[in-house]
Structure formats: structure tokens, C-alpha cells
Short mmCIF file of C-alpha atoms in Angstrom, two decimals:
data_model
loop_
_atom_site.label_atom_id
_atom_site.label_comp_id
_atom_site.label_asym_id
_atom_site.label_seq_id
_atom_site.Cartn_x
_atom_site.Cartn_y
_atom_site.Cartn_z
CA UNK A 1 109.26 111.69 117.19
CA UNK A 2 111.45 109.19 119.03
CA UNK A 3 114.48 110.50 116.09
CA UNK A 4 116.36 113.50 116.48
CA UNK A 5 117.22 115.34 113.14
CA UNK A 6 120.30 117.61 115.03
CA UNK A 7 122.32 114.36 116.18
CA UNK A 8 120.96 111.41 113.62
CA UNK A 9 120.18 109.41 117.27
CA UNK A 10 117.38 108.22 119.13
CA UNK A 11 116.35 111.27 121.40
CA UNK A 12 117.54 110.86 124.66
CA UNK A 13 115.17 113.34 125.93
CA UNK A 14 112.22 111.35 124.80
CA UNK A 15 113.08 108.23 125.72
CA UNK A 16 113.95 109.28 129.11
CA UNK A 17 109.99 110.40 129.26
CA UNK A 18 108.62 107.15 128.35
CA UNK A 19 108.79 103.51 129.11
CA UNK A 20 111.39 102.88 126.35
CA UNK A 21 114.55 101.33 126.05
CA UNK A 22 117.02 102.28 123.23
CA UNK A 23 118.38 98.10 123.39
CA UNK A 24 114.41 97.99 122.31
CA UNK A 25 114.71 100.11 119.36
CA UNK A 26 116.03 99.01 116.13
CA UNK A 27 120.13 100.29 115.23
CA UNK A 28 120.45 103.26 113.53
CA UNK A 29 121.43 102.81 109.37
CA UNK A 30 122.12 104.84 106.40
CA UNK A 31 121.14 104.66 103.19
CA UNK A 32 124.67 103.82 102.06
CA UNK A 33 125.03 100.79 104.35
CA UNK A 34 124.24 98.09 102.59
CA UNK A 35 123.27 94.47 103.64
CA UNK A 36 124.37 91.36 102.01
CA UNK A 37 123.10 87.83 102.17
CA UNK A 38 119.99 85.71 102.39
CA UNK A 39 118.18 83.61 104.85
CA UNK A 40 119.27 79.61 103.64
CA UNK A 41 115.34 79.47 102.93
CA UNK A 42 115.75 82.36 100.47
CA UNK A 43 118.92 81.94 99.20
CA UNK A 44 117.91 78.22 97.85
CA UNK A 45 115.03 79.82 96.50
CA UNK A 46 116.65 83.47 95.00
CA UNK A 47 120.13 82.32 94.69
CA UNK A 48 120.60 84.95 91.83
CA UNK A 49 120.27 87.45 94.64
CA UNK A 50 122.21 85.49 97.71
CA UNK A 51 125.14 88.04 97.57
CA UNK A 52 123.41 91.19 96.01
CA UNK A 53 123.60 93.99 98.46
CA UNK A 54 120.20 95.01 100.03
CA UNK A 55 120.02 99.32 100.76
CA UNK A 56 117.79 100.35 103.39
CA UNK A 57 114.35 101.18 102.41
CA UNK A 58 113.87 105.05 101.93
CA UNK A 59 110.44 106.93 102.08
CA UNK A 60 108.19 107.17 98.42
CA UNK A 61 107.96 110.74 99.10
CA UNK A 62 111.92 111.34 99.69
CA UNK A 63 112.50 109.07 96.37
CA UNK A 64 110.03 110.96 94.04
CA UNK A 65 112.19 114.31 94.99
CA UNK A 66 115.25 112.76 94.12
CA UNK A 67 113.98 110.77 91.04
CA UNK A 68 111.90 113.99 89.40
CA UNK A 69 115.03 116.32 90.27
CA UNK A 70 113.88 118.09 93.13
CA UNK A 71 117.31 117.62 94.47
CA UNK A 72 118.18 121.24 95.47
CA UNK A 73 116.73 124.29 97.41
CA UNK A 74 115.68 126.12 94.24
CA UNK A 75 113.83 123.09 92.79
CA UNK A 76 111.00 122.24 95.19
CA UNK A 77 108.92 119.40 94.38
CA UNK A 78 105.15 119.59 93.39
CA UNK A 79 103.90 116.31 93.48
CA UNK A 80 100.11 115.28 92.85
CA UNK A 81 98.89 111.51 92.73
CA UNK A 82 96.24 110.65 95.34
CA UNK A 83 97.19 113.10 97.92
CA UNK A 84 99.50 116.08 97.00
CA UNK A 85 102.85 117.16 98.66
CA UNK A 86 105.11 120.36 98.14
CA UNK A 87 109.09 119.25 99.28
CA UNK A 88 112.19 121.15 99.38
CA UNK A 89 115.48 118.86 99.87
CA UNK A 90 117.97 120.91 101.91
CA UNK A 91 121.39 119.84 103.09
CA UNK A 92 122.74 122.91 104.81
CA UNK A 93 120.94 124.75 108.37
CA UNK A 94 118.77 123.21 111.09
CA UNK A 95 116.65 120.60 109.67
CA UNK A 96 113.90 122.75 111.31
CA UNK A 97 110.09 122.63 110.32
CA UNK A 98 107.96 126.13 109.80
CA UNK A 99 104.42 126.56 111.29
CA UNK A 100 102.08 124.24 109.74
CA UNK A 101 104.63 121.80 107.44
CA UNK A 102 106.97 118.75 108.25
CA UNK A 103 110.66 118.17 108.23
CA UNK A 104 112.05 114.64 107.93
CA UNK A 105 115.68 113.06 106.98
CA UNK A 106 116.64 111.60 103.79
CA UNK A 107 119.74 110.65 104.67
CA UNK A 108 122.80 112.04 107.21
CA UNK A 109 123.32 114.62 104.28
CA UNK A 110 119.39 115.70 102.90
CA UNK A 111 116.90 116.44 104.75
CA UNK A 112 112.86 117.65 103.58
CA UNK A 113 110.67 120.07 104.52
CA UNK A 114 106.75 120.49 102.70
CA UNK A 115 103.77 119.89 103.91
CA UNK A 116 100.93 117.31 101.99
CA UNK A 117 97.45 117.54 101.24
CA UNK A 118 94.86 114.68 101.79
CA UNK A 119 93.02 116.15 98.69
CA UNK A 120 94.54 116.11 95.50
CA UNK A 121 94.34 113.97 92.65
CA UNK A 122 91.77 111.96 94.51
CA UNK A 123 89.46 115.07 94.66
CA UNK A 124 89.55 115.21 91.04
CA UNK A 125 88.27 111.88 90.55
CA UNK A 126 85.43 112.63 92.53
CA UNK A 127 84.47 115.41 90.87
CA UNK A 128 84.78 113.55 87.46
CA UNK A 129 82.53 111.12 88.96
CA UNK A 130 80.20 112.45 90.76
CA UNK A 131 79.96 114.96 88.27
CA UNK A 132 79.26 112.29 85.78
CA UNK A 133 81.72 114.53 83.13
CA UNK A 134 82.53 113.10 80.25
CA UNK A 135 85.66 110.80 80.53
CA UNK A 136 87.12 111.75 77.06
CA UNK A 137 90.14 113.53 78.23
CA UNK A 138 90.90 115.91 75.77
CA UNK A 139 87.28 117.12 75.34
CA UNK A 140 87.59 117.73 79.06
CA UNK A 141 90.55 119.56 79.02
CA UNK A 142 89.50 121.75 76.23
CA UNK A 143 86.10 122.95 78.19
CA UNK A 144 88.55 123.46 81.60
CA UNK A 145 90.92 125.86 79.47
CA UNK A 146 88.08 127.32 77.92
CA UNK A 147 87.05 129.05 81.47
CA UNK A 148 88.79 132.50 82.48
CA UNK A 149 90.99 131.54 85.92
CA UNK A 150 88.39 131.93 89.24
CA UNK A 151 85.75 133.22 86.60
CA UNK A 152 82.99 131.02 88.21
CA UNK A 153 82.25 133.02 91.03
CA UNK A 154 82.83 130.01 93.25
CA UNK A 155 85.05 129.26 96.70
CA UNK A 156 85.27 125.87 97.77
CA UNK A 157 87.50 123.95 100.40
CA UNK A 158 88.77 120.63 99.16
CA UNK A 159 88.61 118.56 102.36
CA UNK A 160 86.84 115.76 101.78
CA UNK A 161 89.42 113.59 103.62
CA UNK A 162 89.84 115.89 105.90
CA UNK A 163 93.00 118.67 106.49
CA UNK A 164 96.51 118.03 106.73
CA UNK A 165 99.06 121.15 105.89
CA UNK A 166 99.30 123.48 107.11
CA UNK A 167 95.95 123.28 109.49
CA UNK A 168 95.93 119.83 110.54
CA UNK A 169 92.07 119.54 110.82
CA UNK A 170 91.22 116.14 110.35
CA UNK A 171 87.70 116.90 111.04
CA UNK A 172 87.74 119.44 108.27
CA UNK A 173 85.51 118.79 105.70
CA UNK A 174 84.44 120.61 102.10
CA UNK A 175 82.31 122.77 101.68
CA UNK A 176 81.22 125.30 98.31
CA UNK A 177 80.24 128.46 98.46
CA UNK A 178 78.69 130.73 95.58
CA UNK A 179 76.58 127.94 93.80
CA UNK A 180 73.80 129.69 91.67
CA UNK A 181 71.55 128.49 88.64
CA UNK A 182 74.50 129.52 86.45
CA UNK A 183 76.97 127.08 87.93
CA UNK A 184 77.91 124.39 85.68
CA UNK A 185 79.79 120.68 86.64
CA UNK A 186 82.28 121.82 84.64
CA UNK A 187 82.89 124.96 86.78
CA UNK A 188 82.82 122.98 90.07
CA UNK A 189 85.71 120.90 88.53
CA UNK A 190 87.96 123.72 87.80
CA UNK A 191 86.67 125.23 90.99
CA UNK A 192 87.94 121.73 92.73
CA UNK A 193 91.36 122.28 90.40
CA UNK A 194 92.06 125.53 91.78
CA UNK A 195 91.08 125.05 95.39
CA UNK A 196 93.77 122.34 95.64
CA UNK A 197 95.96 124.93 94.14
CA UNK A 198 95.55 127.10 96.86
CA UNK A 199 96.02 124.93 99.32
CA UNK A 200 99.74 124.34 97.24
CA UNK A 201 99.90 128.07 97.34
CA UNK A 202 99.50 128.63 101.00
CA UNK A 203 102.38 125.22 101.49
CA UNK A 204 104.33 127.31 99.04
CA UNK A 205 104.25 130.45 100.93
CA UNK A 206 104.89 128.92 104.35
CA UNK A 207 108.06 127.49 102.48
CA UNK A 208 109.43 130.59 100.62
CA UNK A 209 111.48 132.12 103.50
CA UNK A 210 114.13 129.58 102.87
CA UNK A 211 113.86 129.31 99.09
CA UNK A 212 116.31 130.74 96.83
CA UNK A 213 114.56 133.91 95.16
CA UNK A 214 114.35 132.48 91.83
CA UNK A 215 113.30 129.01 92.33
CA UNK A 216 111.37 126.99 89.66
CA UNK A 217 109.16 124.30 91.26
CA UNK A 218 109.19 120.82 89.46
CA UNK A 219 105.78 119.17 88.84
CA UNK A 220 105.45 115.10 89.11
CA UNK A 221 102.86 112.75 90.29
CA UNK A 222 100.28 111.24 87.70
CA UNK A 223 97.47 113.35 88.14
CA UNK A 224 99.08 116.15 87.93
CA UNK A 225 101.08 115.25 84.53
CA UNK A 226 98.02 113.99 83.01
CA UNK A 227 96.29 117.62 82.96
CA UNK A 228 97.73 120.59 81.45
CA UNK A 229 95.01 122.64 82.28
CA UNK A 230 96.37 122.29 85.83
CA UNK A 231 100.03 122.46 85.70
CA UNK A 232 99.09 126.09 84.01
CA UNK A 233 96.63 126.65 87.06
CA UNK A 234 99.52 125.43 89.69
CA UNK A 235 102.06 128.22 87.74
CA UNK A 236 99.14 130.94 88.22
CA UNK A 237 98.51 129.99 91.81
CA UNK A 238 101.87 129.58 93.14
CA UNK A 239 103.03 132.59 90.61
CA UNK A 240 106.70 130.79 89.64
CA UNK A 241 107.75 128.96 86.79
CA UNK A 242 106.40 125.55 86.85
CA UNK A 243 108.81 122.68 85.03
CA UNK A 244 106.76 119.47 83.97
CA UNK A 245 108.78 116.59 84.72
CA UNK A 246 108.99 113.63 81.93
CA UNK A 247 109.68 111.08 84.48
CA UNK A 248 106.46 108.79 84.98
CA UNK A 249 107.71 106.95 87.84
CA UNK A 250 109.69 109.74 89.75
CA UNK A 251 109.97 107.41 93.33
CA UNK A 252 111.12 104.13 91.41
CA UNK A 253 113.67 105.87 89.72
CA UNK A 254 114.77 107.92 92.78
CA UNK A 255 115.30 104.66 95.16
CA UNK A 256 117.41 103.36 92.13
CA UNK A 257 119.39 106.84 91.47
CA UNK A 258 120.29 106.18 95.42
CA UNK A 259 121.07 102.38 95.47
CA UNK A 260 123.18 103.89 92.37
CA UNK A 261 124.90 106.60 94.46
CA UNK A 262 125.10 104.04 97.56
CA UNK A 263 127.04 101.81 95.36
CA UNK A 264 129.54 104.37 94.12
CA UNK A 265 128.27 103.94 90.96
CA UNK A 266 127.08 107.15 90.43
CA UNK A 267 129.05 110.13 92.32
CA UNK A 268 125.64 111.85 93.56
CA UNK A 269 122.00 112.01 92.94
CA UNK A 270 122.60 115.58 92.02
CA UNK A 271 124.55 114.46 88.72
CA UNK A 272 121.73 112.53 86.91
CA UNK A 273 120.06 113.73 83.99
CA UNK A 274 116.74 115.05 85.03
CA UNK A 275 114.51 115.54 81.91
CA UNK A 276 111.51 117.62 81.60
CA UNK A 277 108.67 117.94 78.90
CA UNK A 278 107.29 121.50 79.61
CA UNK A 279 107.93 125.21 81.72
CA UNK A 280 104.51 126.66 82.57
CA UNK A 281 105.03 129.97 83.08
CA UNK A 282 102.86 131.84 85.49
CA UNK A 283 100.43 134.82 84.06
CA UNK A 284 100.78 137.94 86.01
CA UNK A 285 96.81 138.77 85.98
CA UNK A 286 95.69 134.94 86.49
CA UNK A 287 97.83 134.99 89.32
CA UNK A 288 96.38 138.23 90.79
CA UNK A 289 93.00 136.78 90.71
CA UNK A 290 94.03 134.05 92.38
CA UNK A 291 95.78 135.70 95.16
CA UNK A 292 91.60 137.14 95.69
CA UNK A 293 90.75 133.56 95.59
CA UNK A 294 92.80 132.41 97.79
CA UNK A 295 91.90 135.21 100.40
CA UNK A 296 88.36 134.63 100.09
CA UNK A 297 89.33 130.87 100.42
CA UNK A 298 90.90 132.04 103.80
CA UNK A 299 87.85 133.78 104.97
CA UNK A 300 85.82 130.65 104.16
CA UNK A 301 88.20 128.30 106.72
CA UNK A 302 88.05 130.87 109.33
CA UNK A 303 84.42 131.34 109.54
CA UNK A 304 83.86 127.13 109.21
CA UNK A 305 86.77 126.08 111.13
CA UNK A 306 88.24 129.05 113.07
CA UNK A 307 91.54 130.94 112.71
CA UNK A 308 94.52 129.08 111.30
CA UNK A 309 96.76 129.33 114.62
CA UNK A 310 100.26 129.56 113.68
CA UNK A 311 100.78 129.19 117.73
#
């Protein structure tokens, strides 16, 4: 982009290649750099807020990391709503971004690096419906824990939106493969479950060179916390310790834990309380199984959609 991570400045280089002027670009703030004052119009109407300081606006992605604890290298982020994303907050090296996954700034101290998926919790509402399955939760939950892990003889890629980490196939779309008169709706929705899961997996791998050995993932996002079933399947499929976060609105509370550390209110992010309800630990011989999965999930994407090019 038109921001260079190295030097926290418009890129010179760029702009030199394109009919852009940096006195046309907007200045340069951090997150600690507050604004004060209203506009008369809004100051007559808010004038409870007329000299309450205004912090810059900060991504929802950057602010669930911070509010669900994800605030260091060996706690990477897990987060499933909508679309899924996999973030590790760094404030040391070059804010550099692997084959396949993203890097932007938090601030002039963090930076991220993950990649997201398109298909996530939305895929699981599909299924659900489509699948016309029954919407008592727990009943559903039961008959999803009920099946061994990748015991339905099924390999399916989740793209119904399309890819974004690490392939970037927009054009991608899902497809199943191993259907037979045995297959069940509820084995296409833990199918679905676990295909997302390996697309986590393969985000995971891509960022495990620079993650501490012993790192513990944090789950967050609704539809991930609303399923225990598949926190246990994200543990098996990543194969690390999974902690569930207890923090139902992770990006609310991490824009306030930095308008708190902004105001020198709090001395850093990294000293709130993080709470958590649950550690899903990973089983060695689900996670085997799903390391077959996910290879014949790779064979699948190269035969529909070609090789994964890592350049």
C-alpha cells in the first residue's frame, strides 16, 4: 500500500510512481494522539462531550487481539464470527508478511500478521440452513460430538465466498467430495466444521516460524464461542492448546483497553486482566487424522484450482 510499515510514512517510492501528492494525503497519527473539541453544531448539541478527547479510530480486527488477550507472540488470536482470522501481535523484527498472509500496524509499537478466511462462521449458518438441522443447540452439539474426528469419509473446500489466505482465489468456490448414500446432514456439518479448520491449520502453519515454541492460541469471535464441539475440533486441527476466551465483545473492549492506555490510565494493554472460560487441549490421534485430512484437502485445491504458488 501507499504506507510503509519500516518508517511509519507515506512511501516515497510509491508515490513517486503514481499521480499522488503527499499534501493530498491525510497527516500521519497515532493512536495516542488524541483530538479534542467539537464542531459549534455539535458541541451545542453533545456539550457533555465538547472537551472529551477523541483517539483515532483503530481496525476491529487489531482491537479484538488486544481486547481477547492476544497481545503477545505466544498468544495468537483465533477469531471466528462471519469470516475467520488467525493474528499474531508482534512488536520486535521487520513487520514483514510470509507467503500467503498479511501484515498491518497497530500502532508505532504493534504490528499483526494472520491471514482471514471469507468462510467461517457464515459457512456454518449455511449448512444449518440449508441443511434444515434442527436449531436446538444443544441437541446439535451432542450429535456433532457424537461423530469420531474426519470419520465421514468426506473432503470438502469451504469457499463459498470465495478464497482469501493463504491462496487468494476469489473465484474459488466449494466443492465436496466423498458423498455416498451413507452421508448424513449432520456429517456435512462437521465436515463444513473441520474444513474451516484446516484452512486455520494451514494460516497456522504459514505463521509458526515466528511463534514461540509453546504458544497457546486464544479463541474469540461468536461463532466460534458458541460451539464447543469446534473449539475441540480447532485444538485437534491446529494440534496446540486452545484457550476459550470469556470476553463476548473482544473488539469493543480492545478500542477501550487502548483509549485506556492512550490516556495513561492504564500503563499498557499488556497489563489487563484477560479472562478465559476453557483450555481445549488437542488429542494426539484426532490430530493425526486430521493432518490426512488436511492433505487430502490439499490434493482437492490442486486438482480444482491448481498448485498453491508460494512464488
Amino acid at each position: 500500500g501507499l504506507f510503509c510499515h519500516a518508517t511509519l510514512d507515506w512511501d516515497e517510492e510509491v508515490l513517486a510512481a503514481l499521480p499522488i501528492a503527499r499534501d493530498q494525503l491525510a497527516p500521519i497519527v497515532d493512536a495516542d494522539r488524541p483530538f479534542r473539541g467539537l464542531r459549534r453544531e455539535f458541541a451545542q448539541r453533545l456539550p457533555a462531550l465538547q472537551d472529551v478527547p477523541w483517539f483515532p479510530a483503530l481496525g476491529d480486527g487489531a482491537c479484538s487481539n488486544l481486547g481477547c488477550g492476544g497481545v503477545t507472540p505466544d498468544r495468537p488470536a483465533l477469531m471466528v464470527g462471519t469470516s475467520g482470522a488467525l493474528r499474531s501481535l508482534r512488536t520486535t523484527g521487520e513487520p514483514r508478511a510470509p507467503f500467503g498472509l498479511w501484515c498491518y500496524r497497530v500502532d508505532r509499537r504493534r504490528y499483526l500478521i494472520g491471514g482471514a478466511l471469507s468462510n467461517a462462521g457464515n459457512l456454518y449458518a449455511w449448512l444449518r440452513r440449508t441443511l434444515r438441522l434442527p436449531d436446538d443447540d444443544d441437541a446439535l452439539e451432542a450429535a456433532l460430538a457424537a461423530l469420531p474426528p474426519d470419520g465421514h469419509g468426506l473432503t470438502l473446500l469451504p469457499f463459498l465466498a470465495g478464497e482469501r489466505s493463504p491462496g487468494w482465489r476469489g473465484d474459488a468456490r466449494a466443492a465436496i467430495a466423498g458423498l455416498s448414500w451413507a452421508t448424513e446432514p449432520i456429517h456435512l456439518l462437521r465436515a463444513g466444521l473441520e474444513a474451516v479448520a484446516h484452512r486455520f491449520a494451514l494460516i497456522h502453519t504459514l505463521l509458526r516460524p515466528g511463534l514461540p515454541a509453546e504458544h497457546e492460541p486464544i479463541a474469540t469471535g461468536g461463532g466460534l464461542l458458541a460451539s464447543p464441539v469446534w473449539q475441540q475440533i480447532m485444538a485437534d486441527a491446529i494440534g496446540r492448546p486452545l484457550w476459550i476466551s470469556a470476553e463476548p465483545e473482544a473488539s469493543s473492549r480492545g478500542a477501550a483497553l487502548m483509549a485506556l492506555e492512550s490516556a495513561g490510565i492504564l500503563p499498557a494493554v499488556e497489563a489487563a486482566r484477560f479472562r478465559f472460560v476453557a483450555r481445549r487441549d488437542p488429542d494426539p490421534e484426532a490430530h493425526r487424522r486430521y493432518l490426512a485430512a488436511r492433505e487430502r484437502q490439499a490434493q482437492l485445491y490442486e486438482r480444482l484450482l491448481g498448485p498453491l504458488d508460494a512464488g
